[in-house]
mmCIF file of C-alpha atoms and ligand atoms in Angstrom:
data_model
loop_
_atom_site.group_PDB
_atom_site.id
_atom_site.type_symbol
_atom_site.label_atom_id
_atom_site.label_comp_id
_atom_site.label_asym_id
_atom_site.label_seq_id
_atom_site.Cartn_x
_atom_site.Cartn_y
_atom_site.Cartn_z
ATOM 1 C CA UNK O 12 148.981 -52.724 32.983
ATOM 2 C CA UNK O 13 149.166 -49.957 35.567
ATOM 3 C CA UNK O 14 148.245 -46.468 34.526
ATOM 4 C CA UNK O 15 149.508 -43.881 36.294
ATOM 5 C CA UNK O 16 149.350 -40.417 35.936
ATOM 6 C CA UNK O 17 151.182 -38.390 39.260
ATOM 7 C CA UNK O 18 155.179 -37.713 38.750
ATOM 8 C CA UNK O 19 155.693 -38.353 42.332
ATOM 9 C CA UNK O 20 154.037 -41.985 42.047
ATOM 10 C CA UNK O 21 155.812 -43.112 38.672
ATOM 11 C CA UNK O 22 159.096 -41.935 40.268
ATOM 12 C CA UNK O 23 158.418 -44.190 43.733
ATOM 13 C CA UNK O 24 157.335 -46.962 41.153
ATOM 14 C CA UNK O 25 160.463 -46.790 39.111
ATOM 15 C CA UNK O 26 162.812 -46.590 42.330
ATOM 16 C CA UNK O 27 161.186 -49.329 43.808
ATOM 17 C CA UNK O 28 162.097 -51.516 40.430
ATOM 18 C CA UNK O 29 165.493 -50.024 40.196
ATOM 19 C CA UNK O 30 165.984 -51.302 44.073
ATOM 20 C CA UNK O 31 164.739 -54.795 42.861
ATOM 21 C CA UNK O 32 167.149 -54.739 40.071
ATOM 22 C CA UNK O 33 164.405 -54.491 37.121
ATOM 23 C CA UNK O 34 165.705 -52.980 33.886
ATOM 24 C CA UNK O 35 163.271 -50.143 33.023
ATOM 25 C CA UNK O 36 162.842 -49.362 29.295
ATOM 26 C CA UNK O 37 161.040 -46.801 28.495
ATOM 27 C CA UNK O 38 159.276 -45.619 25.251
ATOM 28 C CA UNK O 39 157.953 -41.825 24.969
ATOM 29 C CA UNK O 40 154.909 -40.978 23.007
ATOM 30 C CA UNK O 41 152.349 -38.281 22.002
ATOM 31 C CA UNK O 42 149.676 -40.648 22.214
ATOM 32 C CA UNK O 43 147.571 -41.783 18.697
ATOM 33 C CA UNK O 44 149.572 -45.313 18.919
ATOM 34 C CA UNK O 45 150.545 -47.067 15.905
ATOM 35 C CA UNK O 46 152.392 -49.812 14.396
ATOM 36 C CA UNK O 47 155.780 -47.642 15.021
ATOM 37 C CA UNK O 48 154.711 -47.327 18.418
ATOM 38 C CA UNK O 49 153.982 -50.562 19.037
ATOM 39 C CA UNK O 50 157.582 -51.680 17.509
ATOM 40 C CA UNK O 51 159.697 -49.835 19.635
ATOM 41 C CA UNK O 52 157.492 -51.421 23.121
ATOM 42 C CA UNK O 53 158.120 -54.816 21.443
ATOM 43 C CA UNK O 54 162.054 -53.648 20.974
ATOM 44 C CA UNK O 55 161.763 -52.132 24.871
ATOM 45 C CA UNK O 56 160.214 -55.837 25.704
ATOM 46 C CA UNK O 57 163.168 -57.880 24.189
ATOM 47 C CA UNK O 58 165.969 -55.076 25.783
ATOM 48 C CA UNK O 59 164.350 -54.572 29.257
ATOM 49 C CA UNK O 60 162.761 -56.203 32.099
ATOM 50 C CA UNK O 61 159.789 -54.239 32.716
ATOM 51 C CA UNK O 62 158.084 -51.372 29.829
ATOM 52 C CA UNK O 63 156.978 -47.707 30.811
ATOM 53 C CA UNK O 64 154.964 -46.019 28.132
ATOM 54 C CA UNK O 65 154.711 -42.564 28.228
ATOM 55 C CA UNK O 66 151.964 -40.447 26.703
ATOM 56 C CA UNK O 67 152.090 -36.709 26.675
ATOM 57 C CA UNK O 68 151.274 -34.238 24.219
ATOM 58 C CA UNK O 69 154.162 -31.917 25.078
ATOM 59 C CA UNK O 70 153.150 -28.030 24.725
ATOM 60 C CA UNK O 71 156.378 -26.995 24.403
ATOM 61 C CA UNK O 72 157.796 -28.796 21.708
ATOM 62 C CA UNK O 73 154.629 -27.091 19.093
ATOM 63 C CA UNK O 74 155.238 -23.929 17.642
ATOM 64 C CA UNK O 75 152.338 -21.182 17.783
ATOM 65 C CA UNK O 76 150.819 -22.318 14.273
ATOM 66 C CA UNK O 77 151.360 -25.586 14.358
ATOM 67 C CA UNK O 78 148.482 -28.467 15.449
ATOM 68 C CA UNK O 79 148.169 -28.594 19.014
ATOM 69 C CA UNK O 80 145.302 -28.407 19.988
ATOM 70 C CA UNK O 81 143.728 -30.906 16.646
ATOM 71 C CA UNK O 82 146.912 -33.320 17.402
ATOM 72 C CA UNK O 83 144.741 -36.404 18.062
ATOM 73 C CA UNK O 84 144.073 -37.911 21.597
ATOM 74 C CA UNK O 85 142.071 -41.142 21.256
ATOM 75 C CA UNK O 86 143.055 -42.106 24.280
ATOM 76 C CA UNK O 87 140.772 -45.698 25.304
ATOM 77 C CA UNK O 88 142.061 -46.845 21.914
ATOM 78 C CA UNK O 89 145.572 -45.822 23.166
ATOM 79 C CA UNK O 90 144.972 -47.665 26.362
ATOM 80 C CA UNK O 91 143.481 -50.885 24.764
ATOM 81 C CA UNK O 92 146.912 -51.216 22.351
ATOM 82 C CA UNK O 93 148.886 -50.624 25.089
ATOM 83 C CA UNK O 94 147.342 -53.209 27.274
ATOM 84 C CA UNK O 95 147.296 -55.748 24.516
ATOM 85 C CA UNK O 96 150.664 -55.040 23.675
ATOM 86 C CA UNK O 97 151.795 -55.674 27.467
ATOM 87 C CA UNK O 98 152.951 -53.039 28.256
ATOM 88 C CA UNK O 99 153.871 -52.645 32.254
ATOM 89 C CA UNK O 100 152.621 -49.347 32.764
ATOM 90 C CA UNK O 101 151.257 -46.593 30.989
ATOM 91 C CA UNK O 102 152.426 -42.837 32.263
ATOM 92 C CA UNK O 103 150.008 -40.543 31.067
ATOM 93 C CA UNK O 104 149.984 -36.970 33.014
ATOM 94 C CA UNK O 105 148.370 -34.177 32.820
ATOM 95 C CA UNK O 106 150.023 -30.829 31.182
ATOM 96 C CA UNK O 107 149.514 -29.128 34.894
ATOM 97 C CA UNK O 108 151.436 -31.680 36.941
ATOM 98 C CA UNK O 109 154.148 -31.905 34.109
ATOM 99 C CA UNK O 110 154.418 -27.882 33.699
ATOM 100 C CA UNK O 111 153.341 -26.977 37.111
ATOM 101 C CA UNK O 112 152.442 -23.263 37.788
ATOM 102 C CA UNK O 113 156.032 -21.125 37.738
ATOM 103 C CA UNK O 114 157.273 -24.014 36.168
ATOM 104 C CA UNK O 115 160.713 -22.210 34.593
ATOM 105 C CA UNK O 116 163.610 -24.399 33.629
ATOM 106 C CA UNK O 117 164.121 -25.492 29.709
ATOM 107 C CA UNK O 118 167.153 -27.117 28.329
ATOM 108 C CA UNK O 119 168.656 -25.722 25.567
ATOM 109 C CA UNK O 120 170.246 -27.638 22.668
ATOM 110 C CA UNK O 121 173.349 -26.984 20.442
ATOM 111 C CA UNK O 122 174.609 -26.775 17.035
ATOM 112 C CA UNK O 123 172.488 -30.358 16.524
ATOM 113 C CA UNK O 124 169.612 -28.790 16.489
ATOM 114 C CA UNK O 125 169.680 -25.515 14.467
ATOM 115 C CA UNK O 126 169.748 -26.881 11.216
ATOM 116 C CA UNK O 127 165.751 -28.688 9.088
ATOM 117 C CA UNK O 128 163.705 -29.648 12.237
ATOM 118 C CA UNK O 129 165.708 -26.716 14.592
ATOM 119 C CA UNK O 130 165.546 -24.019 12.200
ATOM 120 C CA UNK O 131 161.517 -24.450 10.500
ATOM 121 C CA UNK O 132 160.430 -25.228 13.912
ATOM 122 C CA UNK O 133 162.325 -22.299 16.495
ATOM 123 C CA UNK O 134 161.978 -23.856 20.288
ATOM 124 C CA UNK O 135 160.895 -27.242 19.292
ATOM 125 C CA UNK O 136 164.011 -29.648 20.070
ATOM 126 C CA UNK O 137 164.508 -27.206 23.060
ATOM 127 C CA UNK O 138 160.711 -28.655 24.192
ATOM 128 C CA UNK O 139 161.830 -31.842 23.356
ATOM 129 C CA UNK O 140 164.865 -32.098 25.293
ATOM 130 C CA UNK O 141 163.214 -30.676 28.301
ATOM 131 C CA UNK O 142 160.687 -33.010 28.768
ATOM 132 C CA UNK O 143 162.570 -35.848 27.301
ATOM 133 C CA UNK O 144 164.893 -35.042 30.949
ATOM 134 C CA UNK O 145 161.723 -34.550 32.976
ATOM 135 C CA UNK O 146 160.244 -38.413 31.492
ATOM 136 C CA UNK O 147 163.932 -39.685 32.419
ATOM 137 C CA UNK O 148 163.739 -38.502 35.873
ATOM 138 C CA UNK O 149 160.592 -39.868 36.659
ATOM 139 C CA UNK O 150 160.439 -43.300 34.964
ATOM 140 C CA UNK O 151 164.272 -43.805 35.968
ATOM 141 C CA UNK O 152 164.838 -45.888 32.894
ATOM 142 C CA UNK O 153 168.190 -47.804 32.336
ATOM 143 C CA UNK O 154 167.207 -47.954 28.478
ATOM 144 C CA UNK O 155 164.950 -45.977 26.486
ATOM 145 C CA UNK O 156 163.996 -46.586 22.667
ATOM 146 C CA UNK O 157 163.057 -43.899 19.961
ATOM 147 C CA UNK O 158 162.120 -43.927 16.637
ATOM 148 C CA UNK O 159 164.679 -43.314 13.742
ATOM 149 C CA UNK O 160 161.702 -42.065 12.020
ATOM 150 C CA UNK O 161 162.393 -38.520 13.661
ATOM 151 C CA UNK O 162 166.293 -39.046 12.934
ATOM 152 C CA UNK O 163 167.595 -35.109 14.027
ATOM 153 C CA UNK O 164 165.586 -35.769 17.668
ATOM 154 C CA UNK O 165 166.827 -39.085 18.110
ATOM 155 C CA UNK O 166 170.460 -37.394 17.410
ATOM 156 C CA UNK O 167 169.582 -34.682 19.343
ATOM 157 C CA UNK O 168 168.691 -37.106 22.497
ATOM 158 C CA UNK O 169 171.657 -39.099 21.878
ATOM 159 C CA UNK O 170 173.541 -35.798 22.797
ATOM 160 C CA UNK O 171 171.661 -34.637 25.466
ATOM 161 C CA UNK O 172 172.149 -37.573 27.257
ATOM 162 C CA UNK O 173 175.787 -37.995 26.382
ATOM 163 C CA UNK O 174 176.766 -34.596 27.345
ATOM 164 C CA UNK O 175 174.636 -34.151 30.809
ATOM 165 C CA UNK O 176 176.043 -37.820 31.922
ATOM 166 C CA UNK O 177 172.477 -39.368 32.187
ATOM 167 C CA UNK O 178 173.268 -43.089 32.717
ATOM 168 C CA UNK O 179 170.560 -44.293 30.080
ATOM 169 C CA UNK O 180 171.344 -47.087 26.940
ATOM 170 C CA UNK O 181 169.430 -45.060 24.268
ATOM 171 C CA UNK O 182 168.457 -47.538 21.159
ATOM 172 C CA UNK O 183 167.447 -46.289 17.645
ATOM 173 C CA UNK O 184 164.383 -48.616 16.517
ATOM 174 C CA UNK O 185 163.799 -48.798 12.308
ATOM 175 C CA UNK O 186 161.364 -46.929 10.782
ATOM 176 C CA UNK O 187 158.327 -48.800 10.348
ATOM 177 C CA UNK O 188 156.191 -48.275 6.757
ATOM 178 C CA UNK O 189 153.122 -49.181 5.007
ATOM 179 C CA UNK O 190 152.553 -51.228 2.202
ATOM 180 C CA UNK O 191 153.488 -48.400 0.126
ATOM 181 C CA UNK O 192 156.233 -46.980 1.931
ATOM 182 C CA UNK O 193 154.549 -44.308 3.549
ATOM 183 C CA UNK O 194 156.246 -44.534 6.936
ATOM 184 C CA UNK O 195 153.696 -44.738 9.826
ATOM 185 C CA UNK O 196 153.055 -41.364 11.910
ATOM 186 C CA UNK O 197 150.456 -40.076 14.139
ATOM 187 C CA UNK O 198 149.906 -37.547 11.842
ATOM 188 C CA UNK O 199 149.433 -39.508 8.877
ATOM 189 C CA UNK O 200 145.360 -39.883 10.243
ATOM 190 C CA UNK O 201 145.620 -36.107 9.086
ATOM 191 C CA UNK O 202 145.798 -36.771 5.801
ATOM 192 C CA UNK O 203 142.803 -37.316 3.108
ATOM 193 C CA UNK O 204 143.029 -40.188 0.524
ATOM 194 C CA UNK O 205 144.208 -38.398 -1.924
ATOM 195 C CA UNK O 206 147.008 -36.381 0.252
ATOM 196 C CA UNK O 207 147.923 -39.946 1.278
ATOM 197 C CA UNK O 208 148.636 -41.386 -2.086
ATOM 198 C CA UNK O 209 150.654 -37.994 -2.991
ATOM 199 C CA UNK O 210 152.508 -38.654 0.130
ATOM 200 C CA UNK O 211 154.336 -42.035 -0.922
ATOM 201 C CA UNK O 212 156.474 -39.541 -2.640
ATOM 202 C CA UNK O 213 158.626 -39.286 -0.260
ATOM 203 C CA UNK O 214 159.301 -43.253 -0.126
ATOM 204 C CA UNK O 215 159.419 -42.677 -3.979
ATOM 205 C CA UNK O 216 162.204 -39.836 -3.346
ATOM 206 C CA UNK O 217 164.264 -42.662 -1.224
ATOM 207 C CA UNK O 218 164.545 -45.361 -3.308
ATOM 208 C CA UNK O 219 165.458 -42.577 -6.341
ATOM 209 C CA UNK O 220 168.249 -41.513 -4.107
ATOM 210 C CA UNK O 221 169.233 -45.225 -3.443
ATOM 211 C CA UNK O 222 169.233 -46.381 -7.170
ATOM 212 C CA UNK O 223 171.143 -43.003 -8.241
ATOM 213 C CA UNK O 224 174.162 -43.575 -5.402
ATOM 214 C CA UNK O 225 173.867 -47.784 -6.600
ATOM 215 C CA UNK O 226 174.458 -46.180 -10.334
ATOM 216 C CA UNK O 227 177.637 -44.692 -8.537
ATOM 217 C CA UNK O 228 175.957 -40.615 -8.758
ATOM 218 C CA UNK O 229 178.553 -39.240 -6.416
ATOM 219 C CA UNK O 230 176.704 -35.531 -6.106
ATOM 220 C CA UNK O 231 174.204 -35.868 -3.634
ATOM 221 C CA UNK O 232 173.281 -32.404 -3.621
ATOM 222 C CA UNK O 233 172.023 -32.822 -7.559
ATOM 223 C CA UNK O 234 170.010 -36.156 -6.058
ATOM 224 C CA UNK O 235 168.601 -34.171 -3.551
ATOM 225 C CA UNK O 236 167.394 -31.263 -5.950
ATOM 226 C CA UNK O 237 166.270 -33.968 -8.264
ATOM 227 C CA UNK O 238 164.352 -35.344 -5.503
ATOM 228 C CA UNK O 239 162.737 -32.174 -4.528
ATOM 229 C CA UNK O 240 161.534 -31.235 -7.883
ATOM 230 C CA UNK O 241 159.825 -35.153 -7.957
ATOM 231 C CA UNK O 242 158.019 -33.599 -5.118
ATOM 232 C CA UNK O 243 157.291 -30.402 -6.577
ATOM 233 C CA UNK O 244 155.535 -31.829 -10.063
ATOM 234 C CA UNK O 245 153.426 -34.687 -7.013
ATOM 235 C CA UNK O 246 149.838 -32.895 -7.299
ATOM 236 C CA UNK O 247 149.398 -30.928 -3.264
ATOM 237 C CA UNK O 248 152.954 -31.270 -2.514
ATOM 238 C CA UNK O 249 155.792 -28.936 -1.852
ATOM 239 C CA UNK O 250 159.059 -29.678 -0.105
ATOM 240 C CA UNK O 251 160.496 -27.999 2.981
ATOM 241 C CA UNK O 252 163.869 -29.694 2.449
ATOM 242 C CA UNK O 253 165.849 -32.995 1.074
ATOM 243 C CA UNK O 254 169.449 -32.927 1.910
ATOM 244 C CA UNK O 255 172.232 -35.780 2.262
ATOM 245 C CA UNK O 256 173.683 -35.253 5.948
ATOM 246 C CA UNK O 257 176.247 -36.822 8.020
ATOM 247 C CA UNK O 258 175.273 -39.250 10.396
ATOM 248 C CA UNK O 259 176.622 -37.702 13.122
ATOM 249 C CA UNK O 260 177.065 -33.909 12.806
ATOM 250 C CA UNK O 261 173.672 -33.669 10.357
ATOM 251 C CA UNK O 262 175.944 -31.349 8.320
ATOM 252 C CA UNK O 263 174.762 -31.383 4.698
ATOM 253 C CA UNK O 264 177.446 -33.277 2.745
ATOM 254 C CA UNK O 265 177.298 -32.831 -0.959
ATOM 255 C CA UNK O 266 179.918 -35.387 -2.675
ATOM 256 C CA UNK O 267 179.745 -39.131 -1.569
ATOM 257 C CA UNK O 268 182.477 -40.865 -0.492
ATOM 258 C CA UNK O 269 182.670 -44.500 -2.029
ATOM 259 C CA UNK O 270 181.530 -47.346 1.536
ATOM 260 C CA UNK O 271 180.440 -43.968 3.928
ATOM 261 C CA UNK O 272 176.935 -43.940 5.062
ATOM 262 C CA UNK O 273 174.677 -40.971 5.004
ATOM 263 C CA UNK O 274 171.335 -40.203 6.009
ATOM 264 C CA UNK O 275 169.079 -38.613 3.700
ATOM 265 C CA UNK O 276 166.221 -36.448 5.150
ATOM 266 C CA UNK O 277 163.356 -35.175 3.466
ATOM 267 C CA UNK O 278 160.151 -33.052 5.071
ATOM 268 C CA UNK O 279 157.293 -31.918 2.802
ATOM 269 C CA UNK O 280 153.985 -31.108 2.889
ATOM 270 C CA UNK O 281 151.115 -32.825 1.591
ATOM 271 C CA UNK O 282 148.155 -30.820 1.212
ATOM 272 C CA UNK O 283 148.023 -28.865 4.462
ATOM 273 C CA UNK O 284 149.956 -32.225 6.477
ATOM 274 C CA UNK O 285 153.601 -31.637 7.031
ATOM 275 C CA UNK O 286 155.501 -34.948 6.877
ATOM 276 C CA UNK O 287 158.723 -36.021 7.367
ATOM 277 C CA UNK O 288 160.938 -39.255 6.488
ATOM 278 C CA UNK O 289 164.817 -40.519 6.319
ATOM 279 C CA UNK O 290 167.128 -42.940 5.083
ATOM 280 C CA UNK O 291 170.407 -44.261 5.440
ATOM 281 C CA UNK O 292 172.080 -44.305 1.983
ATOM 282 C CA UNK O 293 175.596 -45.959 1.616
ATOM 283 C CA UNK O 294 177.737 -44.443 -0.629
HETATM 284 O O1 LIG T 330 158.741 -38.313 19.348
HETATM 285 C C1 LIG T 330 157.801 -37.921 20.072
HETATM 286 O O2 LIG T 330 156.680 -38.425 20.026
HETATM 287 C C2 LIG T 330 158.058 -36.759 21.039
HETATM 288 O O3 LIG T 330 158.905 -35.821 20.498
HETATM 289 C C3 LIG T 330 158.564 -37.248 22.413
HETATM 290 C C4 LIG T 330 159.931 -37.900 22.311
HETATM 291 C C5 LIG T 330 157.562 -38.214 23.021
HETATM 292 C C6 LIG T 330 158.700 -36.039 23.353
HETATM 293 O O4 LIG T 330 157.481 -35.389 23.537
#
């Protein structure tokens, strides 16, 4: 595995693959590697020729009060996983040569993002989207996998790169749990035992909402406030939001049609850890 941490040389590594016909996949990280991780680099392996993994804690996708600077960087454990998991090579820059002094351009997004994610966290799909376009220009990848785990930004990129014309295959990759449904996040290493435990509500919340539309419950909206008050009486937990969207537009829907698929999402917070999780529910 190569690691390489200077724009200039990932982009002259990625043309030179591009000119020997490699397909590039690329998987973007924060860094603090886990199982999900890992699964979308084995899903880049089986799609693409060659693997770039990115790590970057972006800035500009954290608000002003939220956990930059304790967002966790064990980066020779990173390394090691990425190594063993054979990965090609590891981009890994540093904040200066990715936000250069007078750096000034951001992308903004639409009406995708002003709704859950968008409107608790002001700026932070605009962050994402910008350097989600500055990874694409220098790894040059023909296909590039993200986790459905963060549903509205995988939407989100799915736009951006349909509507600026970027030739890239984007691929959803399932979320990937524990063994008691908590699903796997970099954050979760934020949590205490106890926060943990209260945490598999959210799982708890899904499979609710997927028994109640099996029992034929057509208002989602009365699932959703019946899963937000499970959360509510879980010991350290409050929700931020559980709504039934469409797939597409992520506007709330509130009666199921009978064979359409929806996606619920659901963030909350655990003790002082914000979490979030999703499902596709068929109604
Ligand atoms: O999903 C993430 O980890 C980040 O939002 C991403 C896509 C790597 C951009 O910083």
């Amino acid at each position: 595995m190569q690691i390489i941490t200077e724009p200039r040389q990932m982009q002259a590594i990625a043309e030179k693959l591009r000119l020997n016909r490699q397909l590039i996949g690329v998987v973007m990280t924060m860094g603090a590697l886990h199982e999900g991780h890992l699964s979308l680099v084995k899903l880049a392996q089986e799609t693409a020729g060659i693997v770039i993994l990115t790590i970057f804690v972006n800035p500009r996708q954290f608000g002003v009060n939220e956990d930059l600077h304790r967002y966790p960087k064990p980066f020779e454990k990173d390394l090691s996983l990425a190594k063993a998991a054979g990965v090609d090579y590891l981009f890994a820059p540093e904040a200066g040569s990715i936000y250069p002094e007078n750096y000034q351009t951001t992308i903004e997004c639409g009406a995708l993002a002003e709704r859950f994610e968008g409107a608790l966290r002001p700026g932070h799909f605009s962050g994402v989207v910008t350097v989600v376009t500055k990874l694409f220009n220098i790894t040059k990848p023909n296909i590039a996998i993200f986790g459905e785990k963060d549903a509205q930004q995988l939407a989100i990129i799915r736009q951006l790169v349909d509507d600026l014309n970027m030739d890239i295959k984007i691929i959803g990759a399932p979320i990937v749990r524990d063994e008691t449904g908590l699903a796997v996040s970099s954050r979760n290493s934020y949590l205490s035992s106890q926060e943990r435990n209260a945490a598999t509500i959210l799982y708890q919340g899904i499979c609710h909402a997927a028994r109640r539309v099996a029992d034929q419950e057509r208002d989602l909206r009365a699932i959703a406030c019946e899963i937000e008050q499970m959360i509510r009486s879980t010991e350290g937990c409050r929700p931020d939001y559980v709504s039934f969207v469409d797939e597409k537009t992520f506007n709330p829907v509130e009666i199921a049609e009978a064979g359409k698929e929806y996606r619920l999402l659901l963030a909350a917070w655990s003790g002082t850890v914000r979490l979030i999780d999703n499902a596709k529910i068929l109604g």
